[in-house]
XYZ file of C-alpha atoms in Angstrom:
356
model
C 76.271 -20.656 -51.085
C 77.778 -24.127 -50.772
C 74.725 -26.000 -49.459
C 71.202 -25.442 -48.147
C 70.255 -27.195 -44.928
C 66.761 -28.641 -44.774
C 65.373 -30.818 -41.972
C 64.550 -33.755 -44.259
C 64.728 -36.546 -41.700
C 63.459 -39.767 -43.268
C 61.738 -37.886 -46.103
C 63.691 -39.646 -48.848
C 63.075 -43.160 -47.528
C 59.675 -43.562 -49.140
C 60.947 -42.230 -52.470
C 64.018 -44.458 -52.613
C 62.670 -47.566 -50.917
C 64.009 -49.400 -47.880
C 66.932 -50.913 -49.777
C 68.307 -47.440 -50.423
C 68.886 -46.860 -46.708
C 72.337 -48.385 -47.047
C 74.955 -45.823 -48.049
C 77.309 -46.344 -50.918
C 74.800 -47.302 -53.622
C 74.064 -43.841 -54.985
C 75.208 -41.569 -57.773
C 78.999 -41.193 -57.639
C 79.346 -38.830 -60.587
C 81.852 -36.041 -60.036
C 80.398 -32.592 -60.470
C 83.085 -30.031 -61.247
C 82.637 -26.715 -59.437
C 85.757 -24.656 -59.788
C 88.486 -26.424 -57.868
C 85.985 -28.697 -56.103
C 84.410 -32.004 -56.913
C 81.246 -33.465 -55.456
C 79.723 -36.883 -54.860
C 76.538 -38.018 -53.198
C 74.292 -40.946 -52.324
C 71.465 -42.133 -50.079
C 71.958 -42.828 -46.385
C 69.764 -43.189 -43.283
C 66.534 -42.348 -45.057
C 67.896 -39.201 -46.679
C 70.808 -38.225 -48.935
C 74.362 -37.129 -48.303
C 76.598 -34.802 -50.280
C 80.363 -34.326 -50.038
C 82.229 -31.415 -51.601
C 86.027 -31.338 -51.567
C 87.887 -28.163 -52.492
C 91.462 -29.295 -51.806
C 93.281 -28.621 -55.100
C 95.371 -31.165 -56.971
C 93.715 -34.350 -55.735
C 94.466 -37.296 -57.987
C 91.759 -39.622 -59.212
C 93.120 -42.184 -56.775
C 92.669 -39.743 -53.905
C 89.136 -39.028 -55.060
C 88.300 -42.722 -55.181
C 89.740 -43.113 -51.683
C 87.545 -40.252 -50.442
C 84.435 -41.827 -51.956
C 85.205 -45.185 -50.399
C 86.077 -43.685 -47.005
C 82.848 -41.704 -46.765
C 80.706 -44.614 -47.969
C 82.406 -46.954 -45.517
C 81.928 -44.577 -42.594
C 78.232 -44.075 -43.328
C 77.627 -47.764 -44.045
C 79.100 -48.623 -40.654
C 76.774 -46.207 -38.843
C 73.758 -47.574 -40.727
C 74.714 -51.157 -39.855
C 75.030 -50.220 -36.200
C 72.259 -47.667 -35.610
C 69.452 -48.067 -38.149
C 66.027 -48.855 -36.728
C 64.926 -50.011 -40.191
C 67.446 -52.840 -40.581
C 66.421 -55.857 -38.483
C 70.013 -57.047 -38.032
C 71.462 -53.672 -36.964
C 72.996 -53.380 -33.536
C 70.237 -50.994 -32.454
C 67.496 -53.364 -33.620
C 69.089 -56.212 -31.700
C 69.248 -54.027 -28.592
C 65.581 -53.130 -29.005
C 64.641 -56.824 -29.310
C 66.687 -57.695 -26.230
C 63.945 -58.901 -23.887
C 65.569 -58.538 -20.521
C 67.291 -56.242 -18.051
C 70.741 -57.799 -18.234
C 73.531 -55.536 -19.575
C 73.698 -55.564 -23.378
C 77.134 -55.273 -24.996
C 77.443 -52.526 -27.611
C 80.183 -51.509 -30.016
C 82.257 -48.482 -28.919
C 80.575 -46.364 -31.614
C 76.991 -47.148 -30.647
C 77.863 -46.887 -26.978
C 79.344 -43.412 -27.580
C 76.114 -42.276 -29.242
C 74.048 -43.691 -26.389
C 76.265 -41.889 -23.874
C 76.052 -38.565 -25.725
C 72.278 -38.927 -25.991
C 72.053 -39.413 -22.235
C 74.166 -36.310 -21.635
C 71.904 -34.184 -23.827
C 68.842 -35.680 -22.120
C 70.161 -34.658 -18.713
C 71.000 -31.115 -19.849
C 67.564 -30.639 -21.451
C 65.497 -32.333 -18.728
C 64.469 -35.097 -21.098
C 63.403 -32.945 -24.056
C 65.812 -35.122 -26.014
C 65.151 -38.766 -25.205
C 66.081 -41.737 -27.372
C 63.692 -43.999 -25.425
C 60.767 -42.233 -27.122
C 61.025 -44.893 -29.869
C 57.673 -46.667 -29.272
C 55.794 -43.357 -29.327
C 57.544 -42.184 -32.500
C 56.599 -45.446 -34.195
C 53.012 -45.297 -32.934
C 52.549 -41.974 -34.741
C 54.015 -43.534 -37.887
C 57.351 -41.709 -37.890
C 59.363 -44.852 -37.145
C 59.745 -48.192 -38.945
C 55.970 -48.759 -39.126
C 55.521 -45.684 -41.398
C 51.746 -45.851 -40.719
C 50.746 -42.266 -39.945
C 47.847 -42.015 -37.510
C 46.634 -39.930 -34.583
C 47.458 -41.746 -31.363
C 44.609 -41.627 -28.865
C 45.104 -40.476 -25.276
C 44.579 -43.975 -23.881
C 47.324 -45.417 -26.084
C 49.685 -42.567 -25.213
C 49.056 -43.257 -21.539
C 49.834 -46.944 -22.068
C 53.121 -46.107 -23.832
C 54.246 -43.453 -21.346
C 55.770 -45.884 -18.801
C 58.124 -47.145 -21.541
C 59.591 -43.682 -22.114
C 62.231 -42.094 -19.894
C 65.958 -41.704 -20.368
C 66.589 -42.485 -16.705
C 65.482 -46.066 -17.402
C 68.511 -46.537 -19.645
C 71.904 -47.000 -17.972
C 75.049 -46.626 -20.066
C 78.304 -48.037 -18.700
C 81.130 -46.864 -20.938
C 83.756 -48.706 -18.902
C 81.962 -52.035 -19.252
C 80.816 -51.306 -22.810
C 77.162 -52.016 -22.046
C 73.709 -50.456 -21.941
C 71.067 -51.733 -19.529
C 67.292 -51.401 -19.663
C 65.302 -50.831 -16.495
C 62.392 -52.670 -18.135
C 62.551 -55.277 -20.921
C 60.293 -53.382 -23.353
C 62.443 -50.236 -23.395
C 63.494 -49.298 -26.932
C 65.723 -46.624 -28.446
C 65.445 -44.469 -31.573
C 68.699 -42.816 -32.696
C 67.233 -40.974 -35.708
C 67.820 -37.550 -34.135
C 71.502 -38.128 -33.402
C 72.859 -40.917 -35.638
C 72.798 -38.821 -38.806
C 74.931 -36.179 -37.115
C 77.233 -38.904 -35.852
C 77.482 -40.315 -39.373
C 78.536 -36.899 -40.648
C 81.184 -36.778 -37.928
C 82.501 -40.220 -38.888
C 82.613 -39.269 -42.573
C 84.563 -36.130 -41.660
C 87.020 -38.131 -39.569
C 87.504 -40.493 -42.531
C 88.372 -37.538 -44.775
C 90.707 -36.154 -42.107
C 92.533 -39.472 -42.040
C 93.194 -39.119 -45.771
C 94.769 -35.712 -45.229
C 91.967 -33.858 -47.015
C 91.910 -30.352 -45.582
C 89.045 -28.592 -47.398
C 85.677 -30.327 -47.425
C 82.010 -30.157 -46.542
C 79.921 -33.200 -45.590
C 76.129 -32.858 -45.443
C 73.436 -35.449 -44.710
C 69.755 -34.600 -44.418
C 70.059 -31.272 -42.639
C 73.317 -31.914 -40.780
C 76.677 -30.608 -41.992
C 80.314 -30.465 -40.987
C 82.944 -28.394 -42.757
C 86.690 -27.966 -42.637
C 89.026 -25.554 -44.338
C 87.885 -23.375 -47.225
C 85.477 -23.594 -50.122
C 86.594 -23.237 -53.771
C 86.498 -19.441 -53.449
C 88.916 -19.539 -50.517
C 86.281 -18.576 -47.958
C 84.716 -20.521 -45.100
C 81.998 -22.830 -46.394
C 78.735 -20.928 -46.851
C 75.874 -22.933 -45.331
C 72.291 -21.831 -45.950
C 69.540 -22.332 -43.373
C 66.238 -23.016 -45.085
C 63.277 -20.645 -44.987
C 60.508 -22.658 -43.280
C 57.488 -23.459 -45.446
C 59.063 -21.888 -48.556
C 58.124 -23.327 -51.952
C 60.393 -23.714 -53.787
C 63.046 -24.195 -51.121
C 65.294 -21.218 -50.497
C 67.785 -20.010 -47.938
C 66.840 -17.583 -45.190
C 70.233 -17.157 -43.555
C 73.788 -18.086 -44.503
C 76.401 -19.135 -41.951
C 80.158 -19.365 -42.607
C 81.566 -22.657 -41.278
C 85.180 -23.813 -41.021
C 86.088 -26.496 -38.507
C 82.503 -26.621 -37.202
C 79.247 -28.503 -37.620
C 75.624 -27.400 -37.876
C 72.308 -29.230 -37.610
C 68.771 -28.014 -38.261
C 65.503 -29.389 -36.897
C 62.156 -28.213 -38.263
C 58.467 -29.060 -38.135
C 57.638 -28.373 -41.782
C 59.177 -31.134 -43.930
C 58.024 -34.362 -42.291
C 54.428 -34.391 -41.091
C 50.950 -35.632 -41.892
C 47.576 -33.914 -41.742
C 44.277 -35.083 -40.283
C 41.087 -33.021 -40.149
C 42.918 -29.842 -41.047
C 45.626 -30.203 -38.406
C 49.316 -30.795 -39.053
C 51.153 -33.428 -36.980
C 54.933 -32.985 -37.051
C 57.488 -35.778 -36.675
C 59.023 -33.874 -33.748
C 57.604 -35.723 -30.723
C 57.653 -34.278 -27.210
C 58.651 -37.144 -24.860
C 56.789 -35.445 -22.008
C 53.409 -35.550 -23.752
C 53.800 -38.329 -26.297
C 52.480 -35.965 -28.965
C 53.916 -33.941 -31.836
C 55.051 -30.486 -30.787
C 52.378 -27.766 -30.685
C 53.996 -24.351 -30.579
C 55.202 -21.627 -32.921
C 58.866 -22.621 -33.257
C 59.357 -23.593 -36.919
C 63.058 -24.472 -36.921
C 66.230 -24.429 -34.861
C 69.807 -24.585 -36.116
C 72.712 -25.314 -33.775
C 76.411 -24.833 -34.521
C 78.910 -26.915 -32.518
C 82.216 -28.699 -32.880
C 80.573 -32.085 -33.370
C 77.585 -32.745 -35.598
C 76.107 -35.444 -33.353
C 75.873 -32.957 -30.491
C 74.413 -30.259 -32.758
C 71.884 -32.781 -34.106
C 70.675 -33.837 -30.661
C 70.576 -30.295 -29.279
C 68.628 -28.956 -32.270
C 66.013 -31.649 -31.637
C 65.844 -30.857 -27.923
C 65.454 -27.134 -28.534
C 62.622 -27.498 -31.026
C 60.821 -29.793 -28.597
C 61.237 -27.223 -25.818
C 59.775 -24.453 -27.962
C 60.562 -20.789 -28.596
C 60.860 -19.626 -24.994
C 62.140 -22.598 -23.008
C 64.367 -23.676 -25.881
C 65.958 -20.263 -26.228
C 66.525 -20.086 -22.466
C 68.333 -23.438 -22.517
C 70.405 -22.380 -25.534
C 71.519 -19.225 -23.741
C 72.203 -21.097 -20.504
C 74.360 -23.648 -22.312
C 76.025 -20.901 -24.404
C 74.976 -22.584 -27.620
C 75.267 -20.996 -31.030
C 71.601 -21.357 -31.975
C 69.295 -19.757 -34.551
C 65.528 -19.872 -33.979
C 62.821 -19.181 -36.570
C 59.425 -18.558 -34.951
C 56.020 -18.129 -36.566
C 54.587 -14.814 -35.395
C 50.946 -14.135 -34.594
C 50.583 -12.324 -37.919
C 51.977 -15.291 -39.834
C 55.363 -13.731 -40.466
C 58.561 -15.512 -39.512
C 60.661 -13.959 -36.755
C 64.236 -14.993 -36.007
C 66.164 -15.026 -32.746
C 69.885 -15.590 -32.372
C 71.837 -16.436 -29.275
C 74.947 -14.295 -28.694
C 77.188 -17.218 -29.654
C 75.378 -17.605 -32.974
C 75.465 -13.889 -33.733
C 79.232 -13.970 -33.186
C 79.613 -16.363 -36.135
C 79.087 -13.474 -38.539
C 76.345 -14.941 -40.709
C 74.110 -12.902 -42.978
C 70.574 -12.852 -44.271
C 70.484 -14.845 -47.494
C 69.482 -11.809 -49.553
C 72.629 -10.030 -48.351
C 74.944 -13.034 -48.667
C 77.350 -12.857 -51.551
């Protein structure tokens, strides 16, 4: 297995400190693995790992790959981090008005994709949920607390993707009310993986895997000459282990789960996955969702939308949209039950115990 996907959104931020959010300052030691080499570092509140299996790369080519990936991820952080006060996203959120706000082509593309996913999922994915996410302590405030009904009601008018207008021709985004804010945490990491992959493509590297905090994109073959073997984590397992292994080549996969980032109060678990419709953490039996797609940003956003929708509505949307999606549901007896859409089953993955 080439990597294990775990929905670790933001979980490394507290361990590394806010300064470690910026990519490119991590451990760049090569780790030989057959014909492959590996490098990694922190980015966007988690870590990234790159494995390259293309044989015969010179040290110069390796250095170029390191720099290209770091540069791609650094650029996304500088544009889309909600933790950096001078990022493009932070400046948009501080923009106190309803006049069009000019955005870079990259940030505008992420905004536009987010709006598309919002429309398809009837708002289950909604980047304007930012103030609610932060109120629960899963945003920049990092102060976990139970948000009372009165406060949720007060925040509700600030949430709604229809209050955000994206004009790709003009290069602008417009708020319907001045206090509208956006949180790109559930899509920017996938977009960063996409940009890192494009950077490796530009160098002519044909066999690689890029992973960042539960999102992955792979091209070509692994060191054994097979498609890259990507493990989907068993929810709640200690120590972490794979439940299912998916072969990826020329595709991306993202996983969202309720079991890695949460807090507990009075015996109840509050997940970081917030339902924009209720302003509360999700409360159903869907433990994780993995989505395979061509682009990691799309897979990232859709995985978030599906886990918000839950085991029944989410699966119905995945089938309707012909998504390759893998659901892990907590059964009434406490056992985990999986469901696969036809598109996911066609990928030819295997239970981890049977994966060689």
